[in-house]
GROMACS .gro file of C-alpha atoms in nm:
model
  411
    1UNK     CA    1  17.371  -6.730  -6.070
    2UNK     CA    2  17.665  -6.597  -6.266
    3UNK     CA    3  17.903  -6.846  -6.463
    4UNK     CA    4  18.232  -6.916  -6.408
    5UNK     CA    5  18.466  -6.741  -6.675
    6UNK     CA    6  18.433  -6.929  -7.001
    7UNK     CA    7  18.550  -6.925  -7.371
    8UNK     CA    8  18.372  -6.708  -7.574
    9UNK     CA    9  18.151  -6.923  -7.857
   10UNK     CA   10  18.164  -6.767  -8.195
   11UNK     CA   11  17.808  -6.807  -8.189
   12UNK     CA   12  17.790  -6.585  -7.847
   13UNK     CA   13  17.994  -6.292  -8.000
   14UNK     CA   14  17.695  -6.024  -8.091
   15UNK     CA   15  17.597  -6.046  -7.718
   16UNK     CA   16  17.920  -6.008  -7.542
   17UNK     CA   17  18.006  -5.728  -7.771
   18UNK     CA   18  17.705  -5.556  -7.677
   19UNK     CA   19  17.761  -5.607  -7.298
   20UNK     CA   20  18.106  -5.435  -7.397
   21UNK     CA   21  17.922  -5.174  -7.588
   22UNK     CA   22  17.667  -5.073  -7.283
   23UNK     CA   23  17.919  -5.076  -6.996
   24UNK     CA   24  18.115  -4.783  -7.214
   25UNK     CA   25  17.811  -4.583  -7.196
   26UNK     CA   26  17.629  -4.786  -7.447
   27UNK     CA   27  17.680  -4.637  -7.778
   28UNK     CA   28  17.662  -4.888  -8.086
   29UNK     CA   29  17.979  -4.938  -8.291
   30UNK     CA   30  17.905  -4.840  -8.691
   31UNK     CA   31  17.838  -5.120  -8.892
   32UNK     CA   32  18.204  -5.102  -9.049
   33UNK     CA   33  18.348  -5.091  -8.691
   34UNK     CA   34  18.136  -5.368  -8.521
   35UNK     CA   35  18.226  -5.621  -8.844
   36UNK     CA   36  18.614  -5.522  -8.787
   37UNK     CA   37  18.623  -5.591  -8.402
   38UNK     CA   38  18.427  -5.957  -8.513
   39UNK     CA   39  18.641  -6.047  -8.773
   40UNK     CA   40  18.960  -5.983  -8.563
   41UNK     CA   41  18.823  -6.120  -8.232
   42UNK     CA   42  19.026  -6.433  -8.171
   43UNK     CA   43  18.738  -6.606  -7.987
   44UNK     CA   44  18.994  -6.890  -7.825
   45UNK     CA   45  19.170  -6.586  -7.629
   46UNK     CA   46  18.813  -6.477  -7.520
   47UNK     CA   47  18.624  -6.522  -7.205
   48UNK     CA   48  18.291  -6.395  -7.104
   49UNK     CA   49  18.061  -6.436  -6.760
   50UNK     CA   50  17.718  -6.500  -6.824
   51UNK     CA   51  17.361  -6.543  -6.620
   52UNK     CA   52  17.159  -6.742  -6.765
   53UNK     CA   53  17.183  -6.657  -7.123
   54UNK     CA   54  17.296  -6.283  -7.054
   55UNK     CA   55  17.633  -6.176  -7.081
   56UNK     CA   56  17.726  -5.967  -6.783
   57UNK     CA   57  18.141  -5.962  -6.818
   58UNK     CA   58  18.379  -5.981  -7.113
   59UNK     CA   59  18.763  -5.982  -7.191
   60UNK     CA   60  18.970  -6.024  -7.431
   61UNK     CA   61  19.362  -6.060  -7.503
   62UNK     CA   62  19.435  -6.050  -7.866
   63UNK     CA   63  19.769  -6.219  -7.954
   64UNK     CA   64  20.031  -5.973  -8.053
   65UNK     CA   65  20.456  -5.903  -8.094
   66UNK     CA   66  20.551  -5.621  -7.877
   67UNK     CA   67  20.880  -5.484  -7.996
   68UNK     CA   68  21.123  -5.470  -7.658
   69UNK     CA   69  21.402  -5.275  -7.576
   70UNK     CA   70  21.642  -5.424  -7.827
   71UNK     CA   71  21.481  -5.464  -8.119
   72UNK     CA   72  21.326  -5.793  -8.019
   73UNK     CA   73  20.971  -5.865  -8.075
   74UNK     CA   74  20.821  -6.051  -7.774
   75UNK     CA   75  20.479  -6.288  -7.763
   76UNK     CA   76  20.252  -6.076  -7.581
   77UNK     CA   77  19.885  -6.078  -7.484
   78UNK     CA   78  19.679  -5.779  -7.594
   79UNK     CA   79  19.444  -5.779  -7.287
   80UNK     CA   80  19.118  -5.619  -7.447
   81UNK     CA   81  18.727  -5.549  -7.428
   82UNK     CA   82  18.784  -5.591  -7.059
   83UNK     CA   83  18.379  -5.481  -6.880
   84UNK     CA   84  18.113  -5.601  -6.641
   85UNK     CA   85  17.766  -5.517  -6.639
   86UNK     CA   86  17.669  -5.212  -6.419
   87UNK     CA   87  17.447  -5.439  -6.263
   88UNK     CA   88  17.708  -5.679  -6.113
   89UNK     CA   89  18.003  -5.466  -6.008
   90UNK     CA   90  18.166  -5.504  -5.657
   91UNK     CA   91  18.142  -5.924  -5.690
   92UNK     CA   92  18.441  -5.979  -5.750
   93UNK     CA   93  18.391  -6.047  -6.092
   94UNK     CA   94  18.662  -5.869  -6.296
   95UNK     CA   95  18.875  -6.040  -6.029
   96UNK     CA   96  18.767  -6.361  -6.145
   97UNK     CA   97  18.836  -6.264  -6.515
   98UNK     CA   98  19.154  -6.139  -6.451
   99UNK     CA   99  19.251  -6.467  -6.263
  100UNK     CA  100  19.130  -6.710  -6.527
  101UNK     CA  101  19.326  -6.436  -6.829
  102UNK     CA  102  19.668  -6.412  -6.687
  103UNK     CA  103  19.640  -6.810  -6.597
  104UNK     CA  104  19.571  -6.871  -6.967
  105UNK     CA  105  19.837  -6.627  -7.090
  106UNK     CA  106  20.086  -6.829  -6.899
  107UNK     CA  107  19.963  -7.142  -7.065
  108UNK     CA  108  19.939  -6.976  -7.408
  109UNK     CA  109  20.358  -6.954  -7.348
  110UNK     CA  110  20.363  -6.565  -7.365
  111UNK     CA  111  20.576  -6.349  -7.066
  112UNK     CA  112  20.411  -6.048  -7.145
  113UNK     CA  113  20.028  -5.879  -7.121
  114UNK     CA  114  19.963  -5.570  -7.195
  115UNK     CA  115  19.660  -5.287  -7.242
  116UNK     CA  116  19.557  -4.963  -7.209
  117UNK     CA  117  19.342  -4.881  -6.935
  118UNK     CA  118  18.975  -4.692  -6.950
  119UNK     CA  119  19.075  -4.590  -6.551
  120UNK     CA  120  19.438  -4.604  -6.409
  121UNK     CA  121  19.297  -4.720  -6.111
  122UNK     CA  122  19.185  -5.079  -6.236
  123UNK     CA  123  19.485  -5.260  -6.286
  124UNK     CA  124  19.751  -5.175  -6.044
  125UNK     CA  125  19.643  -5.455  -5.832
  126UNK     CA  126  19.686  -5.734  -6.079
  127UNK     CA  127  20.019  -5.622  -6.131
  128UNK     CA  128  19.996  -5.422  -6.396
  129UNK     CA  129  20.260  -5.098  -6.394
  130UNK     CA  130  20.220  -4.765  -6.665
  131UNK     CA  131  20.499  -4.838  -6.827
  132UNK     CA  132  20.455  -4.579  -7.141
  133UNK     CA  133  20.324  -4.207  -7.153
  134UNK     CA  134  20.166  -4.065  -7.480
  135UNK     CA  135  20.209  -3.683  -7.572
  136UNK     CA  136  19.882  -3.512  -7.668
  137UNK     CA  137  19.898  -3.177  -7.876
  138UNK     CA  138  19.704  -2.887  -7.964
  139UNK     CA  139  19.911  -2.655  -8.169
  140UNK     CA  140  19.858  -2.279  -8.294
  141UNK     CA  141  19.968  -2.329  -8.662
  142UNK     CA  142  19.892  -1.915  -8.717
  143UNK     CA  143  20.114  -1.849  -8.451
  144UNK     CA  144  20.401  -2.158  -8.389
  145UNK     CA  145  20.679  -2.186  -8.734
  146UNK     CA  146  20.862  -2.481  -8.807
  147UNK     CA  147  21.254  -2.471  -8.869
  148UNK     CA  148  21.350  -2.745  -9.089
  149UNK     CA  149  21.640  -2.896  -9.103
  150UNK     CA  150  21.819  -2.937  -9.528
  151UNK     CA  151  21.687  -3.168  -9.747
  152UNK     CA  152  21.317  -3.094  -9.638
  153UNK     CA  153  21.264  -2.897 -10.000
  154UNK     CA  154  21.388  -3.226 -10.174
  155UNK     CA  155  21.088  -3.417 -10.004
  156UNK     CA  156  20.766  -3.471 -10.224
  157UNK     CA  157  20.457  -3.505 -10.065
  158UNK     CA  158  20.144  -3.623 -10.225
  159UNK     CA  159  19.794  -3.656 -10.137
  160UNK     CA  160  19.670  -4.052 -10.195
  161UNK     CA  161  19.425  -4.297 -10.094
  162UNK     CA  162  19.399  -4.396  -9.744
  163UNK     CA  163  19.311  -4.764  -9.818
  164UNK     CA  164  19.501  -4.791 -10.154
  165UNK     CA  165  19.856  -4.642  -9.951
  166UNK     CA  166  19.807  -4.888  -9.677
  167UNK     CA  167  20.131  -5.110  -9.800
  168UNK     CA  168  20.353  -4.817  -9.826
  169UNK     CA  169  20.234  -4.680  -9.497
  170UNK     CA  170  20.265  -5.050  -9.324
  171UNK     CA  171  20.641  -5.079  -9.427
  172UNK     CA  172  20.683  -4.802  -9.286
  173UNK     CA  173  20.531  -4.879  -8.971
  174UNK     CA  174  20.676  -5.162  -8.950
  175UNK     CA  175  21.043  -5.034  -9.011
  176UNK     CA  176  20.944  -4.809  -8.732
  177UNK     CA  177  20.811  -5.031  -8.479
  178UNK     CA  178  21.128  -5.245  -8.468
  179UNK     CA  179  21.298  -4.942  -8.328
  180UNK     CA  180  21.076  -4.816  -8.095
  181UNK     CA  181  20.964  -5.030  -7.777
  182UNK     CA  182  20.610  -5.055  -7.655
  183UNK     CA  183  20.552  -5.057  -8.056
  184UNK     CA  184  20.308  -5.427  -8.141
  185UNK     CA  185  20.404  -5.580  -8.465
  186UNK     CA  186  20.083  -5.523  -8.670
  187UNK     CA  187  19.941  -5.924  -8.735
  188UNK     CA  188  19.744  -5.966  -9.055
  189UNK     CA  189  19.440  -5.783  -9.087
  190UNK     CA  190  19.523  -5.552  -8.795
  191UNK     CA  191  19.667  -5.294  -9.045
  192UNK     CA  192  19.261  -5.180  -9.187
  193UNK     CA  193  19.253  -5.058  -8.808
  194UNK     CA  194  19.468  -4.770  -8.901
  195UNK     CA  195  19.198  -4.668  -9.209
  196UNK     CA  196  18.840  -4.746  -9.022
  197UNK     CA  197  18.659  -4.398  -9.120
  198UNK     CA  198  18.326  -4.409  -9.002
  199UNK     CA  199  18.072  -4.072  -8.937
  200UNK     CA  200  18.126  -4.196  -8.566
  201UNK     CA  201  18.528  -4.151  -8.622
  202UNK     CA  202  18.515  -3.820  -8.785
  203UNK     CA  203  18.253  -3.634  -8.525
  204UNK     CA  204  18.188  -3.339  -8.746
  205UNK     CA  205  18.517  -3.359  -8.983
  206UNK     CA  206  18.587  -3.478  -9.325
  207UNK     CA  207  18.688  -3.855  -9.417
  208UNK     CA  208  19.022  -3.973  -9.368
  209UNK     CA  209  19.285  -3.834  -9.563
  210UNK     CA  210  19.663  -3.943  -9.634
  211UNK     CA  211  19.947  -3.789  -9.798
  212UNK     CA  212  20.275  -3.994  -9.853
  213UNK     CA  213  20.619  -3.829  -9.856
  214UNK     CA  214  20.866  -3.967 -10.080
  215UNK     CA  215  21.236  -3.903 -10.187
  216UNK     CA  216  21.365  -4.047 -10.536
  217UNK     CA  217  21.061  -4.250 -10.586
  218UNK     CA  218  21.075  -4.434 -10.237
  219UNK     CA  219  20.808  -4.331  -9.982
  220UNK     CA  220  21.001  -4.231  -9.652
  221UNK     CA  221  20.674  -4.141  -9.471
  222UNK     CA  222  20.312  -4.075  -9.465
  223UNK     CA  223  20.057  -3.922  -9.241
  224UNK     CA  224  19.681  -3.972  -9.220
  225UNK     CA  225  19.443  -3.670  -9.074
  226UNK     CA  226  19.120  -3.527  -9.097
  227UNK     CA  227  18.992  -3.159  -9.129
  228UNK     CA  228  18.733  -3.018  -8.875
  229UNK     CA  229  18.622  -2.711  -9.034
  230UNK     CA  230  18.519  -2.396  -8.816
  231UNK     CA  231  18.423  -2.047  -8.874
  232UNK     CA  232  18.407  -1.720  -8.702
  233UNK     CA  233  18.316  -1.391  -8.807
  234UNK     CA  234  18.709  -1.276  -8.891
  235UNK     CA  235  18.720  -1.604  -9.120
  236UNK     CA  236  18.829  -1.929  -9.117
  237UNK     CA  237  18.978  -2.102  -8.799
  238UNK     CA  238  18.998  -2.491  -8.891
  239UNK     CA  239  19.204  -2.777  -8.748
  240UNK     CA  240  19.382  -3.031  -8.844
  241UNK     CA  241  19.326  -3.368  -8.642
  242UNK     CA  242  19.659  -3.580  -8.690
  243UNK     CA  243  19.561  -3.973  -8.671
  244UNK     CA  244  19.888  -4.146  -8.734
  245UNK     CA  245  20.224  -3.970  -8.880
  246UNK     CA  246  20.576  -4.189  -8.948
  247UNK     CA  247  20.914  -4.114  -9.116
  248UNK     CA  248  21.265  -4.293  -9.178
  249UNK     CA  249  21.447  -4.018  -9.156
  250UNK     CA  250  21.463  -3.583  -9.034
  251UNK     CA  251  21.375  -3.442  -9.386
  252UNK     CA  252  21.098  -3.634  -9.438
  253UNK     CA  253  20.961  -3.606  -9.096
  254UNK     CA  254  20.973  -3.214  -9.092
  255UNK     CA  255  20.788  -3.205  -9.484
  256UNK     CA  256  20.522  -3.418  -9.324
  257UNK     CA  257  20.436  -3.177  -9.029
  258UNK     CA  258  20.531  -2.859  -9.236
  259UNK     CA  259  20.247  -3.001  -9.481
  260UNK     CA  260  20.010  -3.033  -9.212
  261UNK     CA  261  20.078  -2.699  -9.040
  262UNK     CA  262  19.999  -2.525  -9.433
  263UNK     CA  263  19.679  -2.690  -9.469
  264UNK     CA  264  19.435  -2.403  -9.617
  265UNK     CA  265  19.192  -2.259  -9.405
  266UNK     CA  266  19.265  -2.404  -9.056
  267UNK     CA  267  19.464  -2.259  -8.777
  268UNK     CA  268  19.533  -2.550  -8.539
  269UNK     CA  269  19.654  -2.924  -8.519
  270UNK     CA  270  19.579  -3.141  -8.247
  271UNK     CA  271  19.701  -3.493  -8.184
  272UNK     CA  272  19.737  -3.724  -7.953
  273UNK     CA  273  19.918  -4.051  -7.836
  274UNK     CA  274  20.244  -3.940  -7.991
  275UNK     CA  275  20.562  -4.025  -7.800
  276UNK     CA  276  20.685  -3.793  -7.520
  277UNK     CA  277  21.047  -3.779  -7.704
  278UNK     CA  278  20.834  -3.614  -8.040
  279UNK     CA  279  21.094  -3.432  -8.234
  280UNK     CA  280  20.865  -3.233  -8.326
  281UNK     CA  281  20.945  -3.031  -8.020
  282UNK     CA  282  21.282  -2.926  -8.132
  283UNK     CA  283  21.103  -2.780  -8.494
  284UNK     CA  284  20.895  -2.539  -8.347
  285UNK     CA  285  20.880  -2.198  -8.263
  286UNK     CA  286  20.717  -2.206  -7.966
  287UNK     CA  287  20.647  -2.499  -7.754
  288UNK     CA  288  20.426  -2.321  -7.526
  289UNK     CA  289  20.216  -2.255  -7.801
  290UNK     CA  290  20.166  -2.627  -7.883
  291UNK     CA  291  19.982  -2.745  -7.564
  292UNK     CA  292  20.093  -3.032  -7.461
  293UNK     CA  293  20.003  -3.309  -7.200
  294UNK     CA  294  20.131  -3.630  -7.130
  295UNK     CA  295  19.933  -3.889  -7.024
  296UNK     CA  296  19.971  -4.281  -6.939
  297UNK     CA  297  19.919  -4.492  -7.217
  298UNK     CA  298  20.063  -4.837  -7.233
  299UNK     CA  299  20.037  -5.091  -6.861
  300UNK     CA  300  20.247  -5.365  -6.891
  301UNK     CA  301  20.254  -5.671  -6.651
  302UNK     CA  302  20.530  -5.953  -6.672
  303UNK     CA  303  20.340  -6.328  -6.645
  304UNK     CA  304  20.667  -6.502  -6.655
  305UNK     CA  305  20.925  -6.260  -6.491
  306UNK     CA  306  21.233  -6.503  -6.612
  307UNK     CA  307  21.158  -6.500  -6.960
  308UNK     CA  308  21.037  -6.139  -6.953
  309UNK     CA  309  21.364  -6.037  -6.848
  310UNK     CA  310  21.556  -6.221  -7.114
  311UNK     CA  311  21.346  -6.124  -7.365
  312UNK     CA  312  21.508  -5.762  -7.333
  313UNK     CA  313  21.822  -5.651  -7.422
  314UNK     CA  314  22.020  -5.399  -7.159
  315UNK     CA  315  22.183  -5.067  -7.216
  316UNK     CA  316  22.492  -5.175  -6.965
  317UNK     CA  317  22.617  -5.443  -6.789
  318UNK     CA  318  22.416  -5.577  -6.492
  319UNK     CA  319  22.429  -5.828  -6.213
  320UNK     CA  320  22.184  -5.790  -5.960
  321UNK     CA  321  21.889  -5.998  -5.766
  322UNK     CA  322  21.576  -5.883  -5.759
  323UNK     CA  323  21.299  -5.970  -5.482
  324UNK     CA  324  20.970  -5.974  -5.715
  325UNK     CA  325  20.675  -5.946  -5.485
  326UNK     CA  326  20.390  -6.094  -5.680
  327UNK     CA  327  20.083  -6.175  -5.514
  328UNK     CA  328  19.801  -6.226  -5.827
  329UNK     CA  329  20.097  -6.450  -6.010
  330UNK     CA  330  20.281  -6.659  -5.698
  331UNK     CA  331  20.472  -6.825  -5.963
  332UNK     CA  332  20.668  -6.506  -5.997
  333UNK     CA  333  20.766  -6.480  -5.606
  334UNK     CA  334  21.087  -6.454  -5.501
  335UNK     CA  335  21.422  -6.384  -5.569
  336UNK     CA  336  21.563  -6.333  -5.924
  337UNK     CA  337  21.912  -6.329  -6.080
  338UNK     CA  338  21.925  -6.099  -6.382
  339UNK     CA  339  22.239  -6.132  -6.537
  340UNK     CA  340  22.324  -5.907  -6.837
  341UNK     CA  341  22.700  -5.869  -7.080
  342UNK     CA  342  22.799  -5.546  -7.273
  343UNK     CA  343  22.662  -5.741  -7.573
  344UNK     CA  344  22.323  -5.758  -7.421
  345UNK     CA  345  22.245  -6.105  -7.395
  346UNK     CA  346  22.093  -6.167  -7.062
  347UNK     CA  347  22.007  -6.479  -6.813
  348UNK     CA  348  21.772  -6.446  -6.514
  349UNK     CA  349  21.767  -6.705  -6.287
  350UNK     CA  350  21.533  -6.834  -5.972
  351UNK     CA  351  21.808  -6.737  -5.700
  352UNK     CA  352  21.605  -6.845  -5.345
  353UNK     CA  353  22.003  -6.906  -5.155
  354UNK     CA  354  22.096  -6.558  -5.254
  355UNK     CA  355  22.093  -6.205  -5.058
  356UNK     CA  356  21.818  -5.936  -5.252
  357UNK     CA  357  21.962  -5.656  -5.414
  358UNK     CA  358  21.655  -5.422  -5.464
  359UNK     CA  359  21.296  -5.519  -5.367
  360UNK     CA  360  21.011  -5.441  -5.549
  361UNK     CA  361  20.630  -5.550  -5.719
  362UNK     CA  362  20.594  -5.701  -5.993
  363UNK     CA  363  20.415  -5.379  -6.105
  364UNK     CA  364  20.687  -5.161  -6.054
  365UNK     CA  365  20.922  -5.432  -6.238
  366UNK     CA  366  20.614  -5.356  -6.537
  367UNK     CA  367  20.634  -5.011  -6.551
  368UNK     CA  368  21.033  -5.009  -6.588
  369UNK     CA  369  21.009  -5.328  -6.812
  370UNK     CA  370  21.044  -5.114  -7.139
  371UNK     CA  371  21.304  -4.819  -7.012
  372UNK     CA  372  21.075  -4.537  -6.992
  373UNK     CA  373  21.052  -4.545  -6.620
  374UNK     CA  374  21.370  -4.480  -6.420
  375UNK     CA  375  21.380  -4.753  -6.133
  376UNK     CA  376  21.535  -4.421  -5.898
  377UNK     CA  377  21.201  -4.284  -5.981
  378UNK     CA  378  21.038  -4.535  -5.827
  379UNK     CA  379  21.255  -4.593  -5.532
  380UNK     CA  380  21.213  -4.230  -5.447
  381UNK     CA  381  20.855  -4.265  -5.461
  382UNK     CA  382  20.901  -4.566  -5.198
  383UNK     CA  383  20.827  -4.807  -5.465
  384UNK     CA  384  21.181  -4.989  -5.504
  385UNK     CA  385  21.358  -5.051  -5.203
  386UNK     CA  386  21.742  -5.076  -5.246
  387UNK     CA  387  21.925  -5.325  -5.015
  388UNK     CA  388  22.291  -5.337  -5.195
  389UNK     CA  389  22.426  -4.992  -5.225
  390UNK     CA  390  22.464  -4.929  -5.596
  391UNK     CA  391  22.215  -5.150  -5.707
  392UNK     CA  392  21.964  -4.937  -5.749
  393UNK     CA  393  22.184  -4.726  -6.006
  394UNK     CA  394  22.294  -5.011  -6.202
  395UNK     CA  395  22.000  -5.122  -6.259
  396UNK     CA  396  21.854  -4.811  -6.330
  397UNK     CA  397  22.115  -4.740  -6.611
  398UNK     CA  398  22.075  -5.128  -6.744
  399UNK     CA  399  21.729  -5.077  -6.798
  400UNK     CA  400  21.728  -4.727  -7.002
  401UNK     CA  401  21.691  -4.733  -7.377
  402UNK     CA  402  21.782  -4.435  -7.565
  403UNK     CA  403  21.397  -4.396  -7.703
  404UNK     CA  404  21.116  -4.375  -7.513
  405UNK     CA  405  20.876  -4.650  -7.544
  406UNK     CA  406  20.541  -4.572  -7.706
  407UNK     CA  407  20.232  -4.728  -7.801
  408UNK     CA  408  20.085  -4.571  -8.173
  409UNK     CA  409  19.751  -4.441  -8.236
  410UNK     CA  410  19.517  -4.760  -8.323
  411UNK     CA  411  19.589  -5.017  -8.072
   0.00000   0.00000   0.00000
C-alpha cells in the first residue's frame, strides 16, 4: 500500500532520485550532475511516496527569491523533481503531493510557488497560471547582419574560464535579475548550475566556453556557449549553441552577440529560453531569418493571494476587488481589496461586505501576477469576468511592467 506523502530522509535520496530519473524516460544523470542535484537538494522541502521500501512519487520545492515587478525579491518555493512511477499513475497520487506541497509552502511563510512544467497540462488545476514565455532561436549567421549601435568597437571581449569567470558573470546576473521579474535570486551554490559541462550536456559539441566583455577594465557582460561542429561537402556549416548571455548596457550587449555571430567555421546560433522582449531583435537584419518560437516557460501560483499582491509594486494607481476563485487553496476564496498609490506601495485586504469588481481563478490571477499577461487577454478568452465597467482596464494597466518577465537558462 502506498505511503502517505512524507519528508524525504537524506539517507532515502539515491532512490527517490532514481524514481525521478526513470519516470523522465530513465536516463542516469552524469556523475557531476547527480552529486550537484544531492548537494543542493534541501531534503526538509522534500517529499516522496513510497511502497514498501520503493519510491514511487517525488517532489521537491527548493527555496528561492523571485525578483517581482518592482524590483522586490519575494520568498518563493521552487516546486521541483515533481514524478510518479509509471506504474501508479491515475491514483490520485500527484494530487496528494501537490496537496501536502502547497500546504507546507504556506507554513514555510512564502506567497509564492513556482516551476516549469514537463506538460502544460499538469498544473492548471492546482492553480498554477503560465505566467512567462521564453523566446527560442535558430539564427542564419551567413545570411542575418547585426547593426550595432556606437560604442560597440570600444567593447573588449575575451575568451576565459567558465568556472574561474563565475564571480564576474554572477554580478552580473545578479545586477540583472533585480530588474527583470520572473528572474530567482541565485542562493549559494546555485551559481555552479550555470557551468555543469558534462558529455551528456554537450551531445556532440565542445565543452563549455565563456568570453567576458569588458569596458575600462570592468566586465559589463559575458556569455557562455558551446560549438557543435558540422560538415558538408561545400565546407564548414557549424553552430553556435548560446547557454546563458547578460549585459549592463547596449554596447556591450551587441559586442557579445556580434562575437558569437563571427565565430569561425559555423553558420548558425541557436538558443533558447531568452526573453520574448530580446533586443536582439531590433540588431538584426532579418528577423525572419532568425527562427523564432515562443514558448511557456515560467507557471506561477499565489499560496497567499494577500501577501502576493503586496509583494508587487504597480505601474498605476489601482482600487479594485477581486473575486479569487480558489478551489485547491480555500484559504484564498473570496473577495479581495487591492489597493495600490502612484508610489506603488500597495494593501490588499479580505473584503467579504464588498461588491466584486472582476472575477477570476486564482490561476489566471498567476499568470498576470508578474505583468506579462494582459488581464484583457484573459477576459477575452472568458477567463476574467468584469463586473464594474472599467475595472478590467485599470487593472490591466496596474499590473503591466515595462519588461517582460523571464525565467534564465539554468533554473
Amino acid at each position: 500500500m502506498t505511503s502517505e506523502p512524507r519528508v524525504l530522509r537524506p539517507a532515502e535520496w539515491d532512490p527517490w532520485f532514481s524514481c525521478l530519473e526513470r519516470a523522465f524516460g530513465g536516463v542516469e544523470s552524469a556523475p557531476e550532475s547527480r552529486e550537484l542535484w544531492q548537494e543542493l537538494t534541501e531534503h526538509e522541502r522534500c517529499i516522496g511516496l513510497w511502497e514498501g521500501e520503493t519510491c514511487v512519487g517525488t517532489a521537491g520545492a527548493y527555496s528561492f527569491r523571485l525578483t517581482v515587478p518592482g524590483g522586490a525579491a519575494v520568498p518563493t518555493a521552487g516546486v521541483t523533481m515533481v514524478s510518479v512511477a509509471g506504474t501508479h499513475r491515475r491514483r490520485g497520487l500527484l494530487r496528494s503531493m501537490m496537496r501536502r506541497q502547497l500546504d507546507d509552502v504556506r507554513s514555510w511563510g512564502e506567497p509564492l510557488a513556482v516551476l516549469t512544467a514537463s506538460e502544460p497540462a499538469i498544473y492548471g488545476r492546482f492553480g498554477y497560471g503560465a505566467a512567462t514565455r521564453a523566446l527560442n532561436l535558430e539564427i542564419d549567421t551567413a545570411r542575418v547582419s547585426l547593426e550595432v549601435p556606437p560604442g560597440t568597437d570600444g567593447v573588449r571581449v575575451r575568451y576565459t574560464d567558465p568556472v574561474a569567470a563565475l564571480p564576474a558573470c554572477e554580478e552580473v546576473y545578479g545586477r540583472l535579475a533585480a530588474e527583470r521579474p520572473g528572474t530567482p535570486v541565485r542562493q549559494p551554490k546555485w551559481e555552479r548550475a550555470a557551468v555543469v559541462d558534462t558529455a551528456q550536456d554537450r551531445a556532440g559539441a565542445s565543452p563549455l566556453q565563456c568570453v567576458l566583455a569588458e569596458r575600462d577594465g570592468e566586465v559589463t557582460g559575458y556569455a557562455t556557449f558551446r560549438v557543435r561542429p558540422d560538415w558538408d561537402r561545400a565546407g564548414p556549416k557549424g553552430t553556435v549553441a548560446l547557454r546563458d548571455l547578460g549585459a549592463l548596457d547596449p554596447a556591450s550587449y551587441a559586442a557579445l552577440w556580434r562575437f558569437l555571430f563571427g565565430i569561425d567555421l559555423t553558420s548558425a546560433l541557436e538558443t533558447g529560453s531568452r526573453p520574448v522582449d530580446e533586443p536582439l531583435m531590433h540588431l538584426v537584419s532579418d528577423v525572419r531569418r532568425c527562427g523564432a518560437r515562443v514558448q511557456d516557460s515560467l507557471y506561477v501560483r499565489l499560496v497567499e493571494v494577500g501577501a502576493a499582491l503586496e509583494a508587487r509594486t504597480y505601474r498605476t494607481p489601482v482600487d479594485v476587488v477581486l473575486e479569487v476563485e480558489d478551489a485547491f487553496c480555500p484559504w484564498n476564496a473570496g473577495r479581495w481589496h487591492l489597493v495600490a498609490d502612484a508610489k506603488g506601495s500597495a494593501t490588499c485586504r479580505r473584503a467579504p461586505g464588498r461588491a466584486p469588481d472582476l472575477e477570476l481563478s486564482v490561476r489566471e490571477l498567476g499568470a498576470a501576477y508578474l505583468g506579462g499577461v494582459p488581464f484583457a487577454s484573459l477576459a477575452a478568452a472568458g477567463r476574467v469576468r468584469e463586473v464594474r465597467p472599467g475595472a478590467l482596464a485599470e487593472v490591466s494597466s496596474a499590473f503591466s511592467w515595462h519588461v517582460e518577465p523571464w525565467l534564465p537558462h539554468g533554473f
